[in-house]
Each structure stands twice: as C-alpha cells, then as structure tokens.
C-alpha cells in the first residue's frame, strides 16, 4: 500500500507516519528527514538545501524529486510506503505519478490531516527532537521525563532551526500557497481522505489506522 500523508507543518505527519510504520511494517519516507540528514552530513545537497530550509521555503522540485526517485527504488519499498512531506507542489505530484506509472505502480490513499493554525503554531514552537536518535517530544503534550534529555537514549533534545514562530508562520503561508492545492488534485482522483488531526496522538492514530486497515 502506497500512502501519502498530507498536512501543514505541525499537522502530525511525522509523528503519525512513524506510528503507522510500526503497525503496518512499511517505511516512512520523509523528505524533511532526508534533507536534514544530508545537511548534518554536510553533503553538497545538504548545504544547498540548508539555505531553503532555514528560511522556511521549499527546496527546488528537481532536488527532492531526484531524492524520492532514488528512495523508491530501494528494496524496502516493495510492500508499500508512507510518504511524509512529499509531494509538496503540483509539479512534485505530477513527477511522482509519472514515476509510479513507469514502474506499473500507483498511489492507494492520500490522507490530509487537518489542524487549526493556532494549534499548528503551538505544536511547532513546543516541538523538541533528540539530537541522536530523532525521537520526537513536545514541551507540553509529550514532554521528556528529564528536561531536554531523551528518554530513549539520554542524548540532548534540540529545537529545529525552522521552528521559530516567525519562520513557522512563513512555512504555513508557503503550505497554503504551494501545497494546499494538492488536496483538490488528489480529491479529483478519488483517493483523498480528510482526517481531523486534533485530539491525542492515540486518537488521531486510531482514525488513521482504521482507514489504512481497510486497504
Ligand atoms: P518537513 O520536515 O517535512 O517539515 P514540515 O512539513 O514543515 O512538517 P513538520 O515536520 O514541521 O511537522 P509534522 O506534520 O511532521 O508534525 P510532527 O509530527 O513533527 O520539512 C522541513 C523543510 O524541508 C521544508 O520547510 C522545506 O524547506 C524542506 N522540504 C521537505 N520536503 C520538501 C519537499 N517535498 N519539497 C520541497 N522542500 C521540502 O508534530 C509536530 C509537533 O506536534 C511535535 O512536537 C508532536 O509531538 C506534536 N504533536 C503531533 N501530533 C499531536 C497531537 N495530536 N496532539 C498534540 N501534539 C501533537
């Protein structure tokens, strides 16, 4: 099953994609995580992407399309995958459709997670991530047991550079302008399901699981 999780920054795509990955045993593919890994490894792609990510703008389509093309060739995607953060523009969605068509594959489901703007800002300003294992926390909603220390591996928790309020508001605008049109794009194909992204992590996960289980 090939699934896309759509949603504004902070809608819970990454959190829910990781939970779905564990339950349904198909990999989460996050372009944001791939770009951050390239940035940390200081590859030329990572250094190029950093300029866009720090500013809250999108990395050029051709860069992320190439990343996804390579990732979808990996053996672990044969039973399906959960795309998190890709596609983000109509051009990316069209490139994905062409890629899948070329290998006789297709998308099964696109889930759009809906959350209000003020909730999104609260979620992102309070988000903290482990600098080593990548585990996700929230200062208010899912805090670590010891402040700024990862429960799982003991490493330091960090705040993402693009999680400052001014950049968050800009990312939300970029989402409205460039990514929100994908809701209609997939609605027309009859594969879109809108799901409320509010409530506890478990409540949202319950809604998503029941839809994915039906595939
Ligand atoms: P990316 O990493 O994809 O960021 P994003 O889409 O902005 O999404 P986030 O990771 O901020 O939010 P999320 O929806 O995953 O929420 P999360 O689960 O963490 O992209 C970053 C940048 O990379 C982009 O700006 C761009 O520059 C570049 N990029 C990436 N892909 C690209 C592409 N395809 N094309 C071009 N450029 C690209 O949750 C957020 C917080 O809320 C967490 O603390 C979590 O604990 C909490 N939370 C989650 N759910 C709940 C809940 N139900 N209740 C309470 N708290 C909750």
mmCIF file of N, CA and C in Angstrom, residues 3-4 7-8 19 50 62-63 65 84 97 101 118 133 144 147 154-155 160 164 167 173 176-177 189 201 205-206 212:
data_model
loop_
_atom_site.group_PDB
_atom_site.id
_atom_site.type_symbol
_atom_site.label_atom_id
_atom_site.label_comp_id
_atom_site.label_asym_id
_atom_site.label_seq_id
_atom_site.Cartn_x
_atom_site.Cartn_y
_atom_site.Cartn_z
ATOM 1 N N UNK A 3 1.010 5.183 0.377
ATOM 2 C CA UNK A 3 0.193 6.191 1.055
ATOM 3 C C UNK A 3 0.939 7.522 1.114
ATOM 4 N N UNK A 4 0.186 8.608 0.970
ATOM 5 C CA UNK A 4 0.762 9.943 1.207
ATOM 6 C C UNK A 4 0.074 10.528 2.438
ATOM 7 N N UNK A 7 -0.444 17.465 4.908
ATOM 8 C CA UNK A 7 -0.853 18.282 6.047
ATOM 9 C C UNK A 7 0.134 19.401 6.235
ATOM 10 N N UNK A 8 -0.336 20.471 6.866
ATOM 11 C CA UNK A 8 0.515 21.636 7.092
ATOM 12 C C UNK A 8 1.664 21.275 8.035
ATOM 13 N N UNK A 19 4.257 6.005 13.664
ATOM 14 C CA UNK A 19 3.362 5.045 14.329
ATOM 15 C C UNK A 19 2.776 4.067 13.296
ATOM 16 N N UNK A 50 20.039 23.582 2.952
ATOM 17 C CA UNK A 50 20.009 24.328 4.213
ATOM 18 C C UNK A 50 19.489 25.757 4.038
ATOM 19 N N UNK A 62 13.303 19.782 -8.416
ATOM 20 C CA UNK A 62 14.148 18.741 -9.030
ATOM 21 C C UNK A 62 15.025 18.035 -7.989
ATOM 22 N N UNK A 63 15.408 18.763 -6.931
ATOM 23 C CA UNK A 63 16.268 18.165 -5.893
ATOM 24 C C UNK A 63 15.494 17.072 -5.144
ATOM 25 N N UNK A 65 12.650 15.619 -6.044
ATOM 26 C CA UNK A 65 12.159 14.568 -6.960
ATOM 27 C C UNK A 65 13.266 13.520 -7.164
ATOM 28 N N UNK A 84 5.873 11.212 3.647
ATOM 29 C CA UNK A 84 5.643 12.260 4.647
ATOM 30 C C UNK A 84 6.406 13.509 4.192
ATOM 31 N N UNK A 97 3.528 10.798 -10.023
ATOM 32 C CA UNK A 97 2.590 9.994 -10.820
ATOM 33 C C UNK A 97 3.323 9.361 -12.009
ATOM 34 N N UNK A 101 3.812 5.386 -12.656
ATOM 35 C CA UNK A 101 3.281 4.817 -13.895
ATOM 36 C C UNK A 101 4.373 4.026 -14.624
ATOM 37 N N UNK A 118 -3.616 28.036 14.878
ATOM 38 C CA UNK A 118 -3.065 28.311 16.216
ATOM 39 C C UNK A 118 -2.535 27.030 16.865
ATOM 40 N N UNK A 133 18.881 10.099 18.339
ATOM 41 C CA UNK A 133 18.018 9.038 17.781
ATOM 42 C C UNK A 133 16.805 9.589 17.043
ATOM 43 N N UNK A 144 9.664 15.053 27.755
ATOM 44 C CA UNK A 144 10.602 14.014 28.200
ATOM 45 C C UNK A 144 10.567 13.985 29.731
ATOM 46 N N UNK A 147 14.065 17.205 31.720
ATOM 47 C CA UNK A 147 14.037 18.320 30.772
ATOM 48 C C UNK A 147 15.241 18.279 29.807
ATOM 49 N N UNK A 154 19.113 9.159 26.087
ATOM 50 C CA UNK A 154 19.856 10.030 27.012
ATOM 51 C C UNK A 154 20.558 11.203 26.347
ATOM 52 N N UNK A 155 20.421 11.328 25.017
ATOM 53 C CA UNK A 155 21.098 12.453 24.344
ATOM 54 C C UNK A 155 20.281 13.743 24.526
ATOM 55 N N UNK A 160 14.295 22.505 16.352
ATOM 56 C CA UNK A 160 14.624 22.693 14.940
ATOM 57 C C UNK A 160 14.770 24.173 14.635
ATOM 58 N N UNK A 164 11.089 28.498 14.823
ATOM 59 C CA UNK A 164 10.899 29.816 15.457
ATOM 60 C C UNK A 164 9.593 30.380 14.904
ATOM 61 N N UNK A 167 9.372 32.006 11.417
ATOM 62 C CA UNK A 167 9.589 31.053 10.309
ATOM 63 C C UNK A 167 8.401 30.093 10.190
ATOM 64 N N UNK A 173 2.327 29.807 5.407
ATOM 65 C CA UNK A 173 1.913 30.541 4.193
ATOM 66 C C UNK A 173 2.378 29.762 2.939
ATOM 67 N N UNK A 176 0.012 26.978 2.381
ATOM 68 C CA UNK A 176 -1.266 27.390 1.767
ATOM 69 C C UNK A 176 -1.083 27.662 0.278
ATOM 70 N N UNK A 177 0.005 28.357 -0.062
ATOM 71 C CA UNK A 177 0.216 28.755 -1.463
ATOM 72 C C UNK A 177 0.590 27.572 -2.353
ATOM 73 N N UNK A 189 -8.891 12.717 -8.042
ATOM 74 C CA UNK A 189 -8.540 11.326 -8.383
ATOM 75 C C UNK A 189 -9.317 10.327 -7.531
ATOM 76 N N UNK A 201 -2.513 11.941 20.409
ATOM 77 C CA UNK A 201 -1.782 11.182 19.382
ATOM 78 C C UNK A 201 -2.508 9.863 19.097
ATOM 79 N N UNK A 205 -4.201 8.527 15.726
ATOM 80 C CA UNK A 205 -3.685 7.266 15.194
ATOM 81 C C UNK A 205 -4.820 6.260 14.965
ATOM 82 N N UNK A 206 -5.778 6.251 15.873
ATOM 83 C CA UNK A 206 -6.938 5.356 15.729
ATOM 84 C C UNK A 206 -7.688 5.657 14.438
ATOM 85 N N UNK A 212 -6.413 2.943 7.082
ATOM 86 C CA UNK A 212 -5.349 2.177 6.418
ATOM 87 C C UNK A 212 -5.659 0.665 6.470
#
